Coordinates of C-alpha atoms in Angstrom, one line a residue:
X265 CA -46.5 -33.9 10.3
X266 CA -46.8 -36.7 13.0
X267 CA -46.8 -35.8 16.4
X268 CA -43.0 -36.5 17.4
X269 CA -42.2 -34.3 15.0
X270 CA -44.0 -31.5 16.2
X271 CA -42.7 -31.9 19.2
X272 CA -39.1 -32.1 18.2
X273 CA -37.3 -28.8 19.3
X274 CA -36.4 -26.2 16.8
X275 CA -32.6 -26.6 17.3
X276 CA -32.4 -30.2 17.0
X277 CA -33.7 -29.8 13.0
X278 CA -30.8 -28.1 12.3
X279 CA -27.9 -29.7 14.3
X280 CA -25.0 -27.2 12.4
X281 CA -26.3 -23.9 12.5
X282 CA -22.5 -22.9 12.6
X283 CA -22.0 -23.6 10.0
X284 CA -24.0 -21.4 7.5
X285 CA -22.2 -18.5 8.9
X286 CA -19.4 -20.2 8.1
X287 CA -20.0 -21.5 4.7
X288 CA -20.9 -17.7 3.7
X289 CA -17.7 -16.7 5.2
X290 CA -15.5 -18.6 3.1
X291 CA -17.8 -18.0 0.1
X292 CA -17.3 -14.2 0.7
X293 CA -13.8 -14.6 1.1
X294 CA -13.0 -16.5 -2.0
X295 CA -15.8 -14.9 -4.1
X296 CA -17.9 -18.1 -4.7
X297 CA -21.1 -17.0 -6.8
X298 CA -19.1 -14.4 -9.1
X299 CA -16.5 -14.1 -11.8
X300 CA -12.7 -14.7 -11.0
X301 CA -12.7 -11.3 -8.9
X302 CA -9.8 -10.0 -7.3
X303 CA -11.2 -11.3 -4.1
X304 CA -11.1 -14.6 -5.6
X305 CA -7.6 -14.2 -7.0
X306 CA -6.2 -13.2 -3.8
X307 CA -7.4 -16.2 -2.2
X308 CA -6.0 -18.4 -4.8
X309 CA -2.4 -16.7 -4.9
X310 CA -2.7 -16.9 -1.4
X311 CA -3.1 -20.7 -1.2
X312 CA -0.4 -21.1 -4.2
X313 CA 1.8 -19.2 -1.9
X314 CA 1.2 -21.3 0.6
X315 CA 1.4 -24.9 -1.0
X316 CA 4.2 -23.8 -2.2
X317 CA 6.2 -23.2 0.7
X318 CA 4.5 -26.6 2.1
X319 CA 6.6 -28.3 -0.7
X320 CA 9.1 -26.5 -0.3
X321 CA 9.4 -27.0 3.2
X322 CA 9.0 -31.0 2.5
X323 CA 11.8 -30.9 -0.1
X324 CA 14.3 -29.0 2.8
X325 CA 13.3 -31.7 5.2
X326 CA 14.6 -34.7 2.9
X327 CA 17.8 -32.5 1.9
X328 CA 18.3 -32.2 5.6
X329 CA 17.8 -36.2 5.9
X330 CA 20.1 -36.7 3.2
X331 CA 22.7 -34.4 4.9
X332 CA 22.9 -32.2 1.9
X333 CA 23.3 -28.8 1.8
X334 CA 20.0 -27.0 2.0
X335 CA 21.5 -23.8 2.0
X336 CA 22.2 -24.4 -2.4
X337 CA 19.2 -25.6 -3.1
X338 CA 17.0 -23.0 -0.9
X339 CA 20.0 -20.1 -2.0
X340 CA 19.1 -20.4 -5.8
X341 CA 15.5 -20.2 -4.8
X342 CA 16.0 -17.0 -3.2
X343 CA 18.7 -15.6 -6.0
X344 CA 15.8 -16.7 -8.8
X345 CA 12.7 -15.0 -6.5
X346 CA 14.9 -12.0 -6.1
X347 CA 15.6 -11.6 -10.0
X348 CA 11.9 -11.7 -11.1
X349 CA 11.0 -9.0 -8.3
X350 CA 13.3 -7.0 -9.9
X351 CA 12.1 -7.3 -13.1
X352 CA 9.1 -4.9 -12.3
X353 CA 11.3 -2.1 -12.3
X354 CA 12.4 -2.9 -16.0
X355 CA 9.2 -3.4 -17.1
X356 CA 7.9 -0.5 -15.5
X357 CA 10.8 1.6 -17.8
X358 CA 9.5 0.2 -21.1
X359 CA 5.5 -0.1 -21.3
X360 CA 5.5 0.0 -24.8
X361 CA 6.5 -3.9 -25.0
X362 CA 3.8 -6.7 -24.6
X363 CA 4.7 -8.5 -21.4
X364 CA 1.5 -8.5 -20.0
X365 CA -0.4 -5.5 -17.9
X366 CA 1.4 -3.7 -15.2
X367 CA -1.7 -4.9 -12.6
X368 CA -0.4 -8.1 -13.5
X369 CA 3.3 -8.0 -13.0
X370 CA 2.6 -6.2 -9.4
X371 CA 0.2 -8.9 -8.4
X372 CA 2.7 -11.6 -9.7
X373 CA 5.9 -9.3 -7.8
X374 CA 3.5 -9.0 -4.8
X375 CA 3.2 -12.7 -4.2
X376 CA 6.8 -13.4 -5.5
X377 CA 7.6 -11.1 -2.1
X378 CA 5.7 -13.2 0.1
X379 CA 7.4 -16.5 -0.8
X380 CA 10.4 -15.0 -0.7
X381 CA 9.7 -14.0 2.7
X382 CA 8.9 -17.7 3.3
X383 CA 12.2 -19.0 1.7
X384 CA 14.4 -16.8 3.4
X385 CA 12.6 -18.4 6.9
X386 CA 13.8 -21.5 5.1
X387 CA 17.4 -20.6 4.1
X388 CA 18.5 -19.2 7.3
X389 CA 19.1 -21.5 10.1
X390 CA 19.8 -18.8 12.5
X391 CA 16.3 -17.3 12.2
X392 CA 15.2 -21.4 13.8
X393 CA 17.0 -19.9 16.9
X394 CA 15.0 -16.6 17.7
X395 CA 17.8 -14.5 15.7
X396 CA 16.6 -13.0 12.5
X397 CA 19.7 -11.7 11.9
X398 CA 22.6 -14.1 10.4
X399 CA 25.9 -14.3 12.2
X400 CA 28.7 -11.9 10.6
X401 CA 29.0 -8.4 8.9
X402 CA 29.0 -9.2 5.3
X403 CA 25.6 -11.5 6.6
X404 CA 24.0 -10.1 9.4
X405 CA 24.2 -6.8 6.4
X406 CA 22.9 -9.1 4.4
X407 CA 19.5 -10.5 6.3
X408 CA 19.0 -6.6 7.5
X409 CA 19.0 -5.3 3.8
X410 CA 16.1 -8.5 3.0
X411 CA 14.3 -7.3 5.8
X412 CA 14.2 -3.9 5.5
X413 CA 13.1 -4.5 1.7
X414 CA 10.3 -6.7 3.2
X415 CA 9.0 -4.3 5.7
X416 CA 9.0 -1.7 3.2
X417 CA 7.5 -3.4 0.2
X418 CA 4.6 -4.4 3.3
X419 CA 4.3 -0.6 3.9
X420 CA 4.5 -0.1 0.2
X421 CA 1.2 -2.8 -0.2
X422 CA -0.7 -0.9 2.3
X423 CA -0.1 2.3 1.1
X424 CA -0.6 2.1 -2.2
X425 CA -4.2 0.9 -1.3
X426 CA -4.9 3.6 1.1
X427 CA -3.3 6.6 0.1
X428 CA -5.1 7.0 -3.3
X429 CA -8.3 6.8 -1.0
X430 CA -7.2 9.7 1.0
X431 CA -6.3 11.8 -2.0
X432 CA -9.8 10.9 -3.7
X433 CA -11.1 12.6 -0.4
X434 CA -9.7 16.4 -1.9
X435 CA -11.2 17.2 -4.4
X436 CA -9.9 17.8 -7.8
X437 CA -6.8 15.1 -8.2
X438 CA -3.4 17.3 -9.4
X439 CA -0.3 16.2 -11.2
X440 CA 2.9 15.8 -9.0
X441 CA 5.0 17.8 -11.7
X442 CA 1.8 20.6 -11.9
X443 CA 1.4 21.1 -8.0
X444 CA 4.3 23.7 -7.7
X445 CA 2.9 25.7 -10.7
X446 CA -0.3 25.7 -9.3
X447 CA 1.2 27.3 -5.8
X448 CA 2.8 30.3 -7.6
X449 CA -0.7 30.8 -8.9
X450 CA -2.6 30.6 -6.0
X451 CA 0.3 33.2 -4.3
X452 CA -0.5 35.5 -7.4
X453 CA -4.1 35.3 -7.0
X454 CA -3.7 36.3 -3.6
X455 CA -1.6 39.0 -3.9
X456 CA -3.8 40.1 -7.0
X457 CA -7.0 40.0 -4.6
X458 CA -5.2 42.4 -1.9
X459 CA -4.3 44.8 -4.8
X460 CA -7.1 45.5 -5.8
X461 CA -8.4 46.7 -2.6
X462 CA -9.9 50.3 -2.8
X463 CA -11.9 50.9 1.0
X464 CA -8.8 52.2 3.1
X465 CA -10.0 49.5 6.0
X466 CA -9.5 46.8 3.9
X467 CA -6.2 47.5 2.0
X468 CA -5.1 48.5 5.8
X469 CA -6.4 45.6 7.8
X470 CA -6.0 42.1 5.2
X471 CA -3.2 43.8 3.8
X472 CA -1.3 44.1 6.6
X473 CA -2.5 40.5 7.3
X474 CA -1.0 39.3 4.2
X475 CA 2.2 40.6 4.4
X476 CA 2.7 39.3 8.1
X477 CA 1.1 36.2 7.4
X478 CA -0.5 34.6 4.2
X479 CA 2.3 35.4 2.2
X480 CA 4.7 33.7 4.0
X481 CA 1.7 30.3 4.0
X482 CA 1.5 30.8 0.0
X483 CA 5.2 31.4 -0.4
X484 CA 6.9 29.0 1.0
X485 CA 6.8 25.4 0.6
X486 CA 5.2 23.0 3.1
X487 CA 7.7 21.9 6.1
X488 CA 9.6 18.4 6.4
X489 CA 7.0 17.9 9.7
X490 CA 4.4 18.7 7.4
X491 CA 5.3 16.0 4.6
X492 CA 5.9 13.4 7.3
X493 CA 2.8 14.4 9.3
X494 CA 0.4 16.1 6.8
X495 CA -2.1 17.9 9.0
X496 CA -4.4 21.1 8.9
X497 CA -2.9 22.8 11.7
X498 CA -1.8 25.7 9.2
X499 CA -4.8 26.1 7.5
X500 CA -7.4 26.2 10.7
X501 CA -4.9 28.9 12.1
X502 CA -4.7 31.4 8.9
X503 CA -9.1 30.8 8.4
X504 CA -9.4 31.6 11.9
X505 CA -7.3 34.7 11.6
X506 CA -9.3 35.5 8.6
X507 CA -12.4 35.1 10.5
X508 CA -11.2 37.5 13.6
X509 CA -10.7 40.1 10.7
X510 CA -13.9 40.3 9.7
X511 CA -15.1 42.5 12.5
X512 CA -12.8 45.3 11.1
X513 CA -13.8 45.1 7.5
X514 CA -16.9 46.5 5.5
X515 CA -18.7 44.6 3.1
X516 CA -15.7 45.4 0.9
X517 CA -13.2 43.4 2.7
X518 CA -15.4 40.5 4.1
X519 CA -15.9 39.3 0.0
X520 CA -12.0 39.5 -0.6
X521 CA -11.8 37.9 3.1
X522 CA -14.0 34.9 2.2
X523 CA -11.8 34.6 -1.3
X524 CA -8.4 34.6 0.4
X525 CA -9.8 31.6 2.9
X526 CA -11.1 29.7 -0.5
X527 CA -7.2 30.7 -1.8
X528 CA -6.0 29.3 2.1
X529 CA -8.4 26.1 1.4
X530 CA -6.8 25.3 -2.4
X531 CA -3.0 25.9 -1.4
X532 CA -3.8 23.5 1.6
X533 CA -5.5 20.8 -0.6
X534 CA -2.2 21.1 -3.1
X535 CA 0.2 20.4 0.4
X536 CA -1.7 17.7 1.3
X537 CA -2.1 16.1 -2.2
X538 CA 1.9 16.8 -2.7
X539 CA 2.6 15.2 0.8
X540 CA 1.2 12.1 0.0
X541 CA 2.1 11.6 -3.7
X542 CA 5.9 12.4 -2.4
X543 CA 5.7 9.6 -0.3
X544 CA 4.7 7.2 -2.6
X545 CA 7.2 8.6 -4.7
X546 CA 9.9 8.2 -2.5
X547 CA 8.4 4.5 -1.3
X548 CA 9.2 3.6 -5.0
X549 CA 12.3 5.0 -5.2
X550 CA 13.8 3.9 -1.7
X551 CA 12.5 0.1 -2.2
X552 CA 13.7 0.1 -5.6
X553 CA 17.1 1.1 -4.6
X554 CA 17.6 -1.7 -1.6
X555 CA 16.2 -3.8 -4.1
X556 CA 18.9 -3.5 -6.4
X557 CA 21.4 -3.2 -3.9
X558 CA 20.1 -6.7 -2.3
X559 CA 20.1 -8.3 -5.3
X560 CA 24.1 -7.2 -5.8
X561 CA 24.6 -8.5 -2.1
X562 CA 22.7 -11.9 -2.9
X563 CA 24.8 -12.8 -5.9
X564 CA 28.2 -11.6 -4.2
X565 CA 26.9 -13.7 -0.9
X566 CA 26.0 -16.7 -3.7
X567 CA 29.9 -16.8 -5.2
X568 CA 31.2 -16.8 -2.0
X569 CA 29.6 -19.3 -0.8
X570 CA 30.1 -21.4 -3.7
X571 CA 33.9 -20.8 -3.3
X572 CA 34.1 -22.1 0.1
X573 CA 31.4 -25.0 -0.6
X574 CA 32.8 -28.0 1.6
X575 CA 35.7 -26.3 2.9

């Protein structure tokens, strides 16, 4: 090594430091170095999605310069983007036919969504002048029904990624259609457990605490605050109640005690576990409803405009 290059500072050998972090930035982010992971995929649908409206975009530009109507060609887009997102539903009601995996045909409905999004920018001029809305009922109806199927299929994407996490975080996973057998269980257990009671402290004291009480948490089902806002404000107050008993009980009572809090902990786990699977349930349900009812509007708005075409 000669002596100018000894001398030569550290930084001025590498001149782009920047941009290893970078390069290993966009290597992580479209999974460089592995198999087509979803990582990977995402970032190619991604970029599909977007060249795509970059044509698209290009193609409304020269109907504009031509002084056609952009609202045809950028209406059937829509009307054809709103037919296969709909399709999921149909294939979701017949899995016995090969069409292809249901991971699939969500990724494919997924990204169909977010060029739709993209194409509605496109077919509605109002939107150019800070008002999302279009002008008029049957319209302005119209652009609120597409947007609120937007926002919720968003909410839907993000949920269905998280909530399953949350659920994993309980303990043993329960069927929707199994939870409410599984409460009258839990109730029978616990009334079982006070029954068989014999010291007179204990039938007095947790049985009296049952009746005022846990009954009325194992009873009853779980409140419309509760489903919206699943918490475990319920369940902290009944183990703390459990907990100030135990100073009145024998050894008797503290054992049936510490059962009906493992009784208290279960029918709380089922709650939470039936909060969250209701609101996928009714994400599916209310997003598949505006869906069809947009796609109705859509073709009702397209043969109305095709009637007045250049009047």
């Amino acid at each position: 090594m000669s002596t100018i290059e000894r001398r030569r500072p550290a930084s001025a050998k590498k001149p782009f430091q920047w941009t290893e972090p970078l390069q290993r930035g966009l290597e992580w982010m479209i999974g460089a170095g592995t198999s087509y992971s979803f990582r990977r995929r995402r970032f190619v649908s991604l970029i599909s999605v977007g060249l795509s409206l970059t044509v698209m975009s290009a193609i409304v530009a020269y109907v504009d310069a031509m002084m056609w109507h952009r609202g045809v060609m950028t209406g059937w887009t829509l009307m054809a983007c709103l037919v296969m997102l709909t399709t999921i539903g149909v294939r979701r009601r017949v899995p016995g036919l090969r069409l292809g995996t249901m991971s699939t045909w969500t990724q494919v409905h997924i990204y169909t969504g977010l060029f739709s999004i993209g194409m509605f920018l496109l077919h509605t001029p109002t939107i150019w002048r800070g008002r999302f809305i279009a002008d008029g009922y049957f319209e302005g109806s119209l652009s609120t029904l597409f947007w609120f199927v937007s926002g919720s299929g968003i909410y839907g994407l993000i949920a269905s990624r998280r909530l399953p996490v949350r659920l994993s975080t309980v303990g043993e996973q329960i069927r929707f259609d199994q939870i409410q057998w599984r409460r009258h269980q839990i109730a029978d257990l616990a009334t079982e457990e006070i029954s068989e009671l014999k010291s007179f402290a204990a039938i007095t004291v947790l049985g009296e605490f049952h009746e005022n009480y846990l009954n009325r948490f194992f009873q009853r089902p779980p409140t419309l605050a509760y489903l919206v806002f699943p918490n475990s404000v319920r369940r902290r107050r009944m183990m703390a109640g459990l907990l100030e008993l135990n100073r009145y009980l024998d050894e008797e009572g503290k054992i049936a005690s510490g059962r009906l809090a493992g009784l208290v902990r279960h029918r709380d786990d089922l709650d939470y576990q039936y909060a969250l699977q209701l609101r996928l349930r009714m994400w599916v349900w209310v997003h598949a409803t505006a869906s069809i009812a947009l796609l109705v509007m859509a073709i009702i708005h397209g043969i109305l405009a095709l009637r007045f075409l250049g009047t």
